[in-house]
Coordinates of C-alpha atoms and ligand atoms in Angstrom, one line a residue:
M45 CA -25.9 -36.8 34.4
T46 CA -23.1 -36.5 31.9
I47 CA -20.1 -34.5 33.1
S48 CA -17.5 -33.8 30.4
E49 CA -14.2 -35.5 30.7
S50 CA -12.3 -32.2 30.6
A51 CA -14.4 -30.8 33.5
K52 CA -13.5 -33.9 35.5
R53 CA -9.8 -33.6 34.7
W54 CA -9.9 -29.9 35.6
I55 CA -11.4 -30.6 39.0
Q56 CA -8.9 -33.4 39.6
E57 CA -6.1 -31.0 39.0
L58 CA -7.6 -28.5 41.4
T59 CA -8.1 -31.1 44.0
A60 CA -4.4 -31.9 43.8
L61 CA -3.5 -28.2 44.0
C62 CA -5.8 -27.1 46.8
Q63 CA -5.7 -30.4 48.8
P64 CA -9.2 -30.3 50.4
D65 CA -10.1 -33.0 53.0
D66 CA -13.1 -33.9 50.9
V67 CA -15.0 -32.9 47.7
T68 CA -18.8 -32.3 47.5
W69 CA -20.4 -32.1 44.1
C70 CA -23.5 -29.8 44.4
D71 CA -26.7 -30.8 42.7
G72 CA -28.8 -27.7 43.7
S73 CA -31.4 -29.7 45.6
E74 CA -33.3 -28.4 48.6
A75 CA -32.0 -31.3 50.7
E76 CA -28.5 -30.2 49.9
R77 CA -29.2 -26.6 50.7
D78 CA -30.6 -27.6 54.1
R79 CA -27.5 -29.8 54.8
I80 CA -25.0 -27.1 53.9
T81 CA -27.0 -24.5 55.8
K82 CA -26.9 -26.7 58.9
E83 CA -23.2 -27.2 58.6
A84 CA -22.6 -23.4 58.1
V85 CA -24.6 -22.7 61.3
E86 CA -22.6 -25.3 63.2
R87 CA -19.4 -23.7 62.1
G88 CA -20.7 -20.2 63.0
E89 CA -20.6 -19.0 59.4
L90 CA -24.4 -18.4 59.4
M91 CA -26.8 -17.6 62.2
P92 CA -30.5 -18.5 61.9
L93 CA -32.7 -15.4 62.2
S94 CA -36.2 -15.6 63.8
Q95 CA -37.9 -18.4 61.8
D96 CA -41.3 -16.9 62.8
K97 CA -40.7 -13.4 61.6
L98 CA -38.1 -14.2 58.9
P99 CA -38.7 -17.7 57.7
G100 CA -35.7 -19.3 55.9
C101 CA -33.5 -16.2 56.6
Y102 CA -29.9 -16.3 57.8
Y103 CA -27.4 -13.8 59.0
H104 CA -23.7 -13.6 58.0
R105 CA -20.9 -11.4 59.3
S106 CA -17.9 -10.9 57.0
H107 CA -14.4 -10.3 58.2
P108 CA -14.2 -6.6 58.8
T109 CA -11.6 -6.1 56.1
D110 CA -13.7 -8.0 53.6
V111 CA -16.9 -6.1 53.1
A112 CA -16.7 -4.6 49.5
R113 CA -15.2 -5.2 46.1
T114 CA -11.4 -4.6 46.1
E115 CA -10.8 -3.1 42.7
H116 CA -7.1 -2.6 43.3
L117 CA -6.7 -6.3 43.8
T118 CA -8.7 -7.2 40.6
F119 CA -6.8 -8.1 37.5
I120 CA -7.4 -8.7 33.8
C121 CA -4.7 -11.1 32.7
T122 CA -4.5 -10.9 28.9
K123 CA -1.4 -11.8 27.0
D124 CA -1.0 -8.3 25.7
K125 CA -1.3 -5.5 28.2
E126 CA -3.0 -3.2 25.7
D127 CA -5.9 -5.6 25.5
A128 CA -6.7 -4.9 29.2
G129 CA -6.4 -1.2 28.5
P130 CA -5.5 1.7 30.8
T131 CA -8.4 1.4 33.2
N132 CA -7.8 -2.2 34.3
N133 CA -5.1 -3.6 36.5
W134 CA -3.1 -6.0 34.4
M135 CA -0.8 -9.0 35.0
S136 CA 0.5 -11.4 32.4
P137 CA -1.3 -14.8 32.5
G138 CA 2.0 -16.5 33.3
D139 CA 2.9 -14.2 36.2
A140 CA -0.6 -14.3 37.6
R141 CA -0.8 -18.1 37.5
E142 CA 2.6 -18.5 39.1
K143 CA 1.9 -16.0 41.9
V144 CA -1.6 -17.0 42.7
A145 CA -1.2 -20.8 42.3
K146 CA 1.3 -20.6 45.3
L147 CA -1.6 -19.2 47.4
F148 CA -4.0 -21.9 46.2
K149 CA -1.5 -24.6 47.0
G150 CA -2.9 -26.5 50.1
S151 CA -5.4 -23.6 50.7
M152 CA -8.3 -26.1 51.3
R153 CA -6.5 -28.4 53.8
G154 CA -8.9 -29.1 56.6
R155 CA -11.8 -27.8 54.4
T156 CA -14.4 -29.2 52.0
M157 CA -14.1 -28.3 48.3
F158 CA -17.5 -27.7 46.7
V159 CA -18.0 -28.1 43.0
V160 CA -20.8 -25.7 42.1
P161 CA -22.1 -25.9 38.5
F162 CA -24.3 -22.9 37.6
L163 CA -26.2 -21.5 34.7
M164 CA -26.3 -17.8 33.9
G165 CA -29.5 -17.0 32.1
P166 CA -32.9 -18.8 31.8
V167 CA -33.1 -22.6 31.5
G168 CA -33.4 -23.5 27.9
S169 CA -32.1 -20.2 26.5
R170 CA -29.5 -20.4 23.8
F171 CA -28.2 -17.1 25.3
S172 CA -27.4 -18.7 28.7
K173 CA -23.8 -19.6 29.7
V174 CA -22.5 -22.3 32.1
G175 CA -19.9 -21.8 34.8
V176 CA -18.4 -24.2 37.3
Q177 CA -17.2 -22.7 40.6
I178 CA -14.9 -24.5 42.9
T179 CA -15.0 -23.0 46.4
D180 CA -14.3 -23.8 50.0
S181 CA -17.0 -21.4 51.4
R182 CA -20.4 -22.7 52.4
Y183 CA -21.6 -19.0 52.4
V184 CA -20.5 -18.7 48.8
V185 CA -22.3 -22.0 47.8
L186 CA -25.6 -20.8 49.5
N187 CA -25.4 -17.4 47.8
M188 CA -24.6 -18.9 44.4
R189 CA -27.7 -21.1 44.9
I190 CA -29.8 -18.0 45.1
M191 CA -28.0 -15.8 42.6
T192 CA -27.8 -18.4 39.8
R193 CA -29.6 -21.5 38.5
M194 CA -27.2 -23.8 40.4
G195 CA -26.9 -27.6 40.2
N196 CA -27.8 -30.2 37.7
A197 CA -29.6 -27.7 35.4
A198 CA -26.2 -26.4 34.5
W199 CA -24.7 -29.8 33.7
E200 CA -27.8 -30.5 31.6
H201 CA -27.4 -27.3 29.7
L202 CA -23.7 -28.1 29.1
G203 CA -24.2 -31.7 27.9
S204 CA -21.0 -33.1 26.6
S205 CA -19.6 -29.7 25.7
D206 CA -16.7 -28.2 27.7
D207 CA -17.5 -24.6 26.9
F208 CA -17.9 -23.3 30.4
T209 CA -16.2 -20.7 32.5
R210 CA -13.7 -22.3 35.0
C211 CA -14.1 -20.4 38.3
L212 CA -11.7 -21.2 41.1
H213 CA -12.3 -19.6 44.5
S214 CA -10.8 -20.1 48.0
L215 CA -11.2 -17.9 51.1
G216 CA -7.4 -18.4 51.6
D217 CA -6.6 -16.6 54.8
L218 CA -8.9 -13.7 54.0
S219 CA -6.0 -11.3 54.2
P220 CA -6.1 -8.3 51.8
D221 CA -2.3 -8.9 51.4
R222 CA -2.9 -12.2 49.8
R223 CA -6.1 -11.4 47.9
Y224 CA -6.3 -11.6 44.1
I225 CA -9.2 -11.6 41.8
C226 CA -7.7 -12.6 38.4
H227 CA -9.5 -13.0 35.1
F228 CA -8.1 -14.9 32.2
P229 CA -10.6 -13.9 29.5
E230 CA -8.6 -15.6 26.7
D231 CA -8.9 -18.9 28.7
N232 CA -12.4 -18.3 30.0
E233 CA -11.2 -18.7 33.5
I234 CA -11.3 -16.9 36.9
W235 CA -9.1 -17.3 39.9
S236 CA -10.2 -15.6 43.1
I237 CA -8.5 -16.0 46.5
G238 CA -8.6 -14.2 49.9
S239 CA -12.1 -12.8 50.0
G240 CA -15.6 -14.1 50.8
Y241 CA -17.4 -10.9 49.8
G242 CA -20.0 -10.7 47.0
G243 CA -18.4 -9.4 43.9
N244 CA -15.0 -10.9 44.8
A245 CA -16.3 -14.3 45.6
L246 CA -19.7 -15.0 43.9
L247 CA -17.9 -15.6 40.6
G248 CA -21.0 -15.8 38.5
K249 CA -21.8 -12.2 39.1
K250 CA -19.3 -9.4 38.2
C251 CA -16.4 -11.8 37.3
L252 CA -18.3 -14.0 34.8
A253 CA -21.5 -12.1 33.9
L254 CA -19.6 -8.9 33.2
R255 CA -15.8 -9.2 32.9
I256 CA -15.6 -12.5 31.1
A257 CA -19.0 -12.1 29.4
S258 CA -18.1 -8.6 28.0
F259 CA -15.0 -10.2 26.4
L260 CA -17.0 -13.1 25.0
G261 CA -19.7 -10.6 23.8
R262 CA -17.2 -8.7 21.7
K263 CA -16.0 -12.0 20.2
E264 CA -19.5 -13.4 19.6
G265 CA -21.4 -10.2 18.7
W266 CA -23.4 -9.4 21.8
M267 CA -23.1 -7.2 24.9
A268 CA -22.8 -7.8 28.6
E269 CA -23.8 -4.7 30.6
H270 CA -24.1 -3.4 34.2
M271 CA -27.8 -2.7 33.6
L272 CA -31.1 -3.2 35.2
I273 CA -34.0 -4.3 33.0
L274 CA -37.6 -3.3 33.6
G275 CA -40.9 -3.3 31.9
I276 CA -43.2 -0.2 32.0
Q277 CA -46.9 -1.0 31.5
N278 CA -49.0 2.0 30.5
P279 CA -52.7 2.5 31.3
E280 CA -53.6 1.1 27.9
G281 CA -51.9 -2.2 29.1
E282 CA -48.9 -2.1 26.7
T283 CA -45.5 -2.9 28.2
H284 CA -42.3 -1.4 27.0
Y285 CA -38.9 -2.5 28.2
I286 CA -35.9 -0.4 29.1
T287 CA -32.4 -1.1 30.5
G288 CA -30.4 1.3 32.7
A289 CA -26.7 1.4 33.5
F290 CA -25.8 3.0 36.9
P291 CA -22.7 2.5 39.1
S292 CA -23.0 0.2 42.1
A293 CA -25.1 1.5 44.9
C294 CA -26.8 4.3 42.8
G295 CA -30.4 2.9 43.0
K296 CA -30.6 0.2 40.3
T297 CA -32.5 -2.1 42.6
N298 CA -34.9 0.6 43.6
L299 CA -35.5 1.7 40.0
A300 CA -36.0 -1.9 38.9
M301 CA -38.7 -2.4 41.5
L302 CA -40.3 1.0 41.3
V303 CA -43.9 1.5 42.6
P304 CA -45.7 4.2 40.7
P305 CA -46.9 7.3 42.7
A306 CA -50.7 7.2 43.4
M307 CA -51.3 10.1 41.0
L308 CA -50.1 8.1 38.0
K309 CA -53.1 5.8 37.7
G310 CA -52.9 2.6 35.6
W311 CA -49.1 2.5 35.4
K312 CA -47.1 -0.5 36.6
V313 CA -43.4 -1.4 36.6
W314 CA -42.3 -5.0 36.1
T315 CA -38.8 -6.1 37.3
V316 CA -36.8 -8.2 34.9
G317 CA -33.3 -7.7 36.5
D318 CA -31.6 -5.3 38.8
D319 CA -27.9 -5.5 38.0
I320 CA -26.8 -7.2 34.8
A321 CA -28.2 -7.4 31.2
W322 CA -27.0 -9.6 28.3
L323 CA -28.1 -8.0 25.1
R324 CA -28.4 -9.5 21.6
I325 CA -29.7 -8.3 18.3
G326 CA -32.9 -10.2 17.3
D327 CA -34.0 -11.2 13.8
D328 CA -36.3 -8.1 13.9
G329 CA -33.3 -5.7 14.2
R330 CA -34.1 -4.8 17.7
L331 CA -32.0 -5.3 20.8
W332 CA -33.2 -8.1 23.2
A333 CA -32.2 -8.5 26.9
I334 CA -32.0 -11.4 29.3
N335 CA -31.1 -11.2 33.0
P336 CA -28.4 -13.8 33.6
E337 CA -29.0 -13.8 37.3
A338 CA -31.7 -15.6 39.4
G339 CA -31.5 -13.4 42.6
F340 CA -30.8 -10.0 43.9
F341 CA -27.7 -9.0 45.8
G342 CA -28.9 -5.6 47.0
V343 CA -27.7 -2.9 49.2
V344 CA -29.7 -3.0 52.5
P345 CA -29.3 0.5 54.1
G346 CA -31.9 2.9 53.0
T347 CA -34.3 0.1 52.0
S348 CA -37.8 0.6 53.5
S349 CA -41.5 0.4 52.7
K350 CA -41.2 3.9 51.5
T351 CA -38.2 3.6 49.3
N352 CA -38.7 0.1 48.0
P353 CA -41.8 -1.8 49.2
N354 CA -41.2 -4.6 46.6
A355 CA -37.7 -5.2 48.0
M356 CA -39.1 -5.3 51.5
A357 CA -41.6 -7.9 50.5
T358 CA -38.9 -9.9 48.7
I359 CA -36.5 -10.0 51.6
G360 CA -38.9 -11.3 54.3
R361 CA -38.0 -14.9 53.6
N362 CA -35.3 -17.2 52.2
T363 CA -32.8 -14.4 52.4
I364 CA -29.2 -14.2 53.5
Y365 CA -28.4 -10.9 55.3
T366 CA -24.7 -9.9 55.3
N367 CA -23.3 -7.3 57.6
V368 CA -26.5 -5.7 58.8
A369 CA -27.3 -5.2 62.5
L370 CA -29.0 -7.7 64.7
R371 CA -31.8 -7.2 67.2
P372 CA -32.4 -9.3 70.4
D373 CA -35.5 -11.0 68.8
K374 CA -33.2 -12.3 66.0
T375 CA -34.6 -9.8 63.4
V376 CA -32.4 -7.4 61.5
W377 CA -32.0 -3.7 61.4
W378 CA -30.2 -1.1 59.3
E379 CA -30.1 2.7 58.8
G380 CA -33.2 3.8 57.0
H381 CA -35.3 0.8 58.3
D382 CA -39.1 1.3 58.7
E383 CA -38.9 0.7 62.5
P384 CA -36.8 2.4 65.2
P385 CA -33.9 0.1 66.2
G386 CA -35.2 -0.6 69.8
P387 CA -32.8 -1.6 72.6
G388 CA -30.1 -4.2 72.5
V389 CA -28.9 -3.9 68.9
I390 CA -25.6 -5.6 67.9
D391 CA -23.8 -3.9 65.1
W392 CA -22.4 -5.6 61.9
Q393 CA -19.1 -6.3 63.7
G394 CA -20.8 -8.0 66.7
K395 CA -20.5 -5.0 69.1
P396 CA -23.3 -3.5 71.2
W397 CA -24.8 -0.5 69.4
S398 CA -27.1 2.4 70.3
P399 CA -28.5 5.4 68.4
E400 CA -25.8 7.5 70.3
S401 CA -23.0 5.4 68.8
S402 CA -20.8 7.3 66.4
E403 CA -20.6 4.3 64.0
K404 CA -23.2 2.8 61.8
A405 CA -25.1 -0.2 63.0
A406 CA -25.2 -1.8 59.5
H407 CA -22.2 -1.5 57.2
P408 CA -23.1 1.0 54.4
N409 CA -22.5 -1.9 51.9
S410 CA -24.4 -4.5 53.8
R411 CA -26.4 -6.7 51.5
F412 CA -29.4 -9.0 51.1
T413 CA -29.3 -12.1 48.8
A414 CA -32.8 -13.0 47.8
P415 CA -34.5 -15.1 45.1
A416 CA -35.8 -12.9 42.2
S417 CA -38.9 -15.1 42.1
Q418 CA -40.0 -13.7 45.4
C419 CA -40.3 -10.2 44.1
P420 CA -43.9 -9.0 43.9
S421 CA -43.1 -7.0 40.8
I422 CA -41.2 -9.8 39.0
S423 CA -42.1 -9.7 35.3
P424 CA -44.0 -12.6 33.8
E425 CA -41.3 -12.4 31.1
W426 CA -38.2 -12.5 33.3
E427 CA -37.3 -16.1 32.4
N428 CA -38.4 -15.9 28.8
P429 CA -35.5 -17.7 26.9
Q430 CA -35.7 -15.0 24.1
G431 CA -35.5 -12.1 26.6
V432 CA -37.4 -8.9 26.2
P433 CA -37.2 -6.2 23.4
I434 CA -35.5 -3.0 24.5
S435 CA -37.0 0.4 23.6
A436 CA -34.6 2.7 25.5
I437 CA -31.3 2.6 27.3
L438 CA -30.6 4.8 30.3
F439 CA -27.2 5.9 31.5
G440 CA -27.3 7.3 35.0
A441 CA -24.7 8.5 37.5
R442 CA -24.5 10.3 40.8
R443 CA -23.8 14.0 40.0
Q444 CA -24.6 17.0 42.2
R445 CA -23.9 19.4 39.4
V446 CA -23.8 19.9 35.6
M447 CA -25.9 16.9 34.5
P448 CA -29.6 17.5 33.9
L449 CA -32.3 15.2 35.4
I450 CA -32.8 13.8 31.9
Y451 CA -31.8 14.3 28.3
Q452 CA -31.9 12.3 25.1
S453 CA -29.1 11.6 22.7
F454 CA -29.4 12.5 19.0
N455 CA -28.7 8.9 17.9
W456 CA -26.9 5.7 18.8
Q457 CA -23.4 7.0 18.2
H458 CA -24.1 10.1 20.3
G459 CA -25.7 7.9 23.0
T460 CA -22.5 5.7 23.1
F461 CA -20.5 8.9 23.6
L462 CA -22.8 9.9 26.5
G463 CA -22.1 6.5 28.1
A464 CA -18.3 6.8 27.4
T465 CA -18.1 10.2 29.2
M466 CA -20.1 9.2 32.3
S467 CA -18.6 10.1 35.7
S468 CA -20.0 9.5 39.1
E469 CA -19.3 9.9 42.8
T470 CA -17.9 6.8 44.4
T471 CA -20.0 4.7 46.8
A472 CA -19.4 2.1 49.6
A473 CA -19.7 -0.8 47.1
A474 CA -16.0 -0.7 46.5
V475 CA -13.2 -0.2 49.1
G476 CA -11.9 3.4 49.0
K477 CA -13.1 6.9 49.6
V478 CA -16.8 7.6 49.2
G479 CA -18.0 10.6 47.2
V480 CA -15.0 11.1 45.0
M481 CA -15.8 11.9 41.3
R482 CA -14.4 9.5 38.8
R483 CA -15.0 8.5 35.2
D484 CA -17.3 5.4 35.1
P485 CA -18.1 4.8 31.4
M486 CA -21.4 2.9 31.0
A487 CA -21.0 2.1 34.8
M488 CA -18.5 -0.5 33.6
L489 CA -15.2 0.9 34.8
P490 CA -14.7 -1.9 37.3
F491 CA -16.3 -4.6 35.1
C492 CA -15.1 -4.3 31.6
G493 CA -13.0 -7.4 30.7
Y494 CA -10.9 -5.7 28.0
N495 CA -9.7 -2.3 26.7
M496 CA -12.5 0.2 27.5
A497 CA -11.9 2.1 24.2
D498 CA -12.3 -1.2 22.2
Y499 CA -15.5 -1.7 24.1
W500 CA -16.8 1.7 22.8
G501 CA -15.9 0.5 19.4
H502 CA -18.0 -2.7 20.0
W503 CA -20.9 -0.5 21.1
L504 CA -20.7 1.5 17.8
A505 CA -20.4 -1.8 15.8
M506 CA -23.5 -3.1 17.5
G507 CA -25.4 0.1 16.6
R508 CA -24.5 -0.3 13.0
R509 CA -26.1 -3.9 13.0
M510 CA -29.5 -2.8 14.3
T511 CA -32.3 -1.5 12.2
S512 CA -34.3 -0.4 15.2
P513 CA -31.8 0.4 18.0
P514 CA -33.1 1.6 21.4
K515 CA -33.0 5.3 22.0
I516 CA -30.3 6.4 24.5
F517 CA -30.9 8.8 27.4
R518 CA -28.8 10.2 30.3
V519 CA -30.5 10.6 33.7
N520 CA -29.3 12.0 37.0
W521 CA -31.5 11.7 40.1
F522 CA -28.9 13.3 42.3
R523 CA -28.6 17.0 41.2
T524 CA -28.6 19.3 44.2
G525 CA -29.8 22.8 44.8
E526 CA -28.1 25.7 46.5
N527 CA -28.9 24.3 49.9
G528 CA -27.1 21.0 49.0
K529 CA -30.4 19.1 49.1
F530 CA -31.5 16.8 46.2
L531 CA -33.8 18.7 43.8
W532 CA -35.6 15.7 42.5
P533 CA -37.7 13.4 44.9
G534 CA -36.5 10.2 43.2
F535 CA -37.8 6.7 43.9
G536 CA -41.4 6.2 42.7
D537 CA -41.5 9.7 41.2
N538 CA -38.8 8.5 38.7
L539 CA -41.6 7.0 36.8
R540 CA -42.5 10.6 35.7
V541 CA -39.1 10.7 33.9
L542 CA -39.6 7.1 32.4
K543 CA -43.0 8.3 31.1
W544 CA -41.3 11.1 29.1
I545 CA -38.7 8.6 27.8
L546 CA -41.5 6.3 26.5
E547 CA -43.2 9.3 24.9
R548 CA -39.9 10.1 23.1
C549 CA -39.6 6.5 22.0
Q550 CA -43.0 6.9 20.4
G551 CA -42.1 10.1 18.6
R552 CA -44.0 12.2 21.1
G553 CA -43.0 14.1 24.2
E554 CA -42.0 17.8 24.1
A555 CA -38.2 18.4 23.9
V556 CA -35.9 21.3 23.4
E557 CA -32.8 20.8 21.3
T558 CA -29.7 22.0 23.2
P559 CA -26.0 21.6 22.5
I560 CA -25.9 18.4 24.7
G561 CA -29.0 16.7 23.4
Y562 CA -32.8 16.9 23.7
V563 CA -33.9 18.2 27.1
P564 CA -37.6 18.1 28.1
G565 CA -39.5 21.4 28.1
K566 CA -40.3 22.7 31.5
N567 CA -43.7 21.2 31.5
A568 CA -42.9 18.0 29.6
I569 CA -42.4 16.0 32.7
D570 CA -45.7 15.1 34.4
R571 CA -45.7 16.9 37.8
A572 CA -49.3 16.1 38.7
G573 CA -49.6 15.7 42.4
L574 CA -46.0 16.6 42.9
D575 CA -45.0 19.6 44.9
L576 CA -42.1 20.7 42.7
P577 CA -42.0 24.4 41.7
D578 CA -41.1 25.6 38.2
S579 CA -37.9 27.1 39.6
A580 CA -36.7 23.6 40.8
M581 CA -37.7 22.1 37.4
E582 CA -35.6 24.8 35.7
Q583 CA -32.6 24.0 37.9
L584 CA -33.0 20.3 37.2
L585 CA -33.0 20.8 33.5
K586 CA -30.5 23.6 33.3
V587 CA -27.6 23.2 30.8
D588 CA -25.0 25.7 32.0
R589 CA -22.7 26.8 29.2
A590 CA -19.6 27.5 31.4
E591 CA -19.9 24.2 33.2
W592 CA -20.2 22.4 29.8
I593 CA -17.1 24.1 28.4
E594 CA -15.2 22.8 31.4
A595 CA -16.7 19.4 31.0
V596 CA -15.6 19.2 27.3
H597 CA -12.0 19.9 28.3
G598 CA -12.1 17.1 30.9
Q599 CA -13.4 14.7 28.2
H600 CA -10.5 15.4 25.9
E601 CA -8.0 14.4 28.6
W602 CA -10.0 11.3 29.4
F603 CA -10.0 10.1 25.8
E604 CA -6.3 10.8 25.3
K605 CA -5.6 8.1 27.9
F606 CA -6.7 5.5 25.5
G607 CA -4.5 6.6 22.6
D608 CA -5.4 5.3 19.2
H609 CA -7.9 2.7 20.6
V610 CA -10.5 5.5 20.7
P611 CA -12.9 4.9 17.8
P612 CA -13.3 7.8 15.3
G613 CA -17.0 8.0 16.1
I614 CA -16.3 8.9 19.7
W615 CA -13.8 11.7 18.7
E616 CA -16.4 12.9 16.2
E617 CA -19.0 13.2 18.9
H618 CA -16.6 14.9 21.2
E619 CA -15.6 17.5 18.6
A620 CA -19.2 18.1 17.6
L621 CA -20.2 18.7 21.2
A622 CA -17.3 21.1 21.7
R623 CA -18.4 23.1 18.6
R624 CA -22.1 23.2 19.7
V625 CA -21.2 24.2 23.3
V626 CA -18.8 26.9 22.2
S627 CA -21.1 28.4 19.6
S628 CA -24.2 28.3 21.8
H629 CA -25.6 31.4 23.6
E630 CA -27.3 31.5 26.9
Ligands
LIG908 O1 -20.2 -6.8 45.2 S1 -21.0 -6.8 44.0 O2 -20.2 -6.4 42.8 O3 -21.6 -8.0 43.8 C1 -22.2 -5.6 44.1 C2 -21.8 -4.3 43.5 O4 -20.8 -3.7 43.9 O5 -22.5 -3.9 42.5
LIG909 MN1 -23.8 -3.9 40.4

């Protein structure tokens, strides 16, 4: 195994800074996993679940103040503040290093330092990237082992090159007062201290595969997106691939693993990825996607045989459960589980719980970490080093009003504009109030590693380089009726919407041209076997002029925040929409 001299030097420097008792170089083997798991159990960081009912599964409880991403403690540290843009927290690289190095100093005394090499993307793909994470958390090592191709495969991919992302992580004292997640995109480096939670601590995921990768993508001419990737096989046996950007905890995992409703015979959905897509332009002028991850870090509550049978089958073995509830037989439970909780449940904080309790048994952002290879719907193409060709891109958000179930953009520039204006209600995936509307362009608000308006410019530039770009659509599964209930059944029935999308990609599918884009005709979406009256369909597809006039005003304010970074193509689309909306008649 060759390990580059600069990697060795870097690790030596960090050893001197963090002062661990010892250093373990991870190779990714099963023997190593078993050893680290055993140590984690002995230290109380993991608890074995029933090895009869849940073989290979373990349970972890986070510190109660460390259960979601902390966006206010996440920084983009570019030399120039403008390069981070108005939607990111910024610190100068010098200030960040000085401030945070103090916290890393001696942070691993009495602990083991793990050196975790990992590969993002399929083995043997020229699109894959290497990271090396230093961490003092066994929980993090074991999660990284599921979520990435961890171990010697990464050193092999790297060879003698030193082109890898340097990822430094320590639990520190877990206090939010001394928690920082700092990105240095210009140095291809990440420093995270004070949290053991997913997106803050598994640095291959949001930190590398989105924030750092989006920055690299602009430099190198590709895109890193917060998108699921799935294949839809039609009854004729052809498979078409789509990607979809949705904010955290808005159903990406469920959509990626969709099981078709019984009425839609001969259809099948294949899972390629559930959270992140790296997109490149192929020699054929199309857009191609790989999933850089190797596992799923999914939201647990609401997961059941009804909502996501493929996830249920995936998480029955070799899974780490974080912050769910525990039953006396050492199985796990959560709100929305198939079974009733039964007696003797212990909640995610370790306290006795009963259905009368006012608090939730499982934390709303409790998670499973499971290998993608265990998913029954995993695509035969999911590790194809070339990726899969993309026919359509979906932008989805959680919106009770205004936004129709589905509509299609007029072209790539208009589609980019639809992504740039996305807003969504907040969820439990990040610390803060749930259900508050905020702008979340391309579902990348918390994940874009540079100025968001420059990122829109990069989208437009990518569009100009493609001869056959994917068609772009907006979807909204969350529109509600007058009674406050969701109008659309969602889950498996979302395939009905995907079917229309594929028809549109093939130049078919009935659509009405409206000021906001192409909206399906009332009967264009297959409702066979679905008890959904015309009136509900009309409400789902309604484009309300007054609501859209208001929306256009909000967009203007939003874009002004970015000053002259906003690309002319985005202003053009905004003005064109304003004109169409104002001149339209009911
Ligand atoms: O915590 S993660 O960022 O890994 C999951 C999510 O919020 O999407
Ligand atoms: Mn996500």
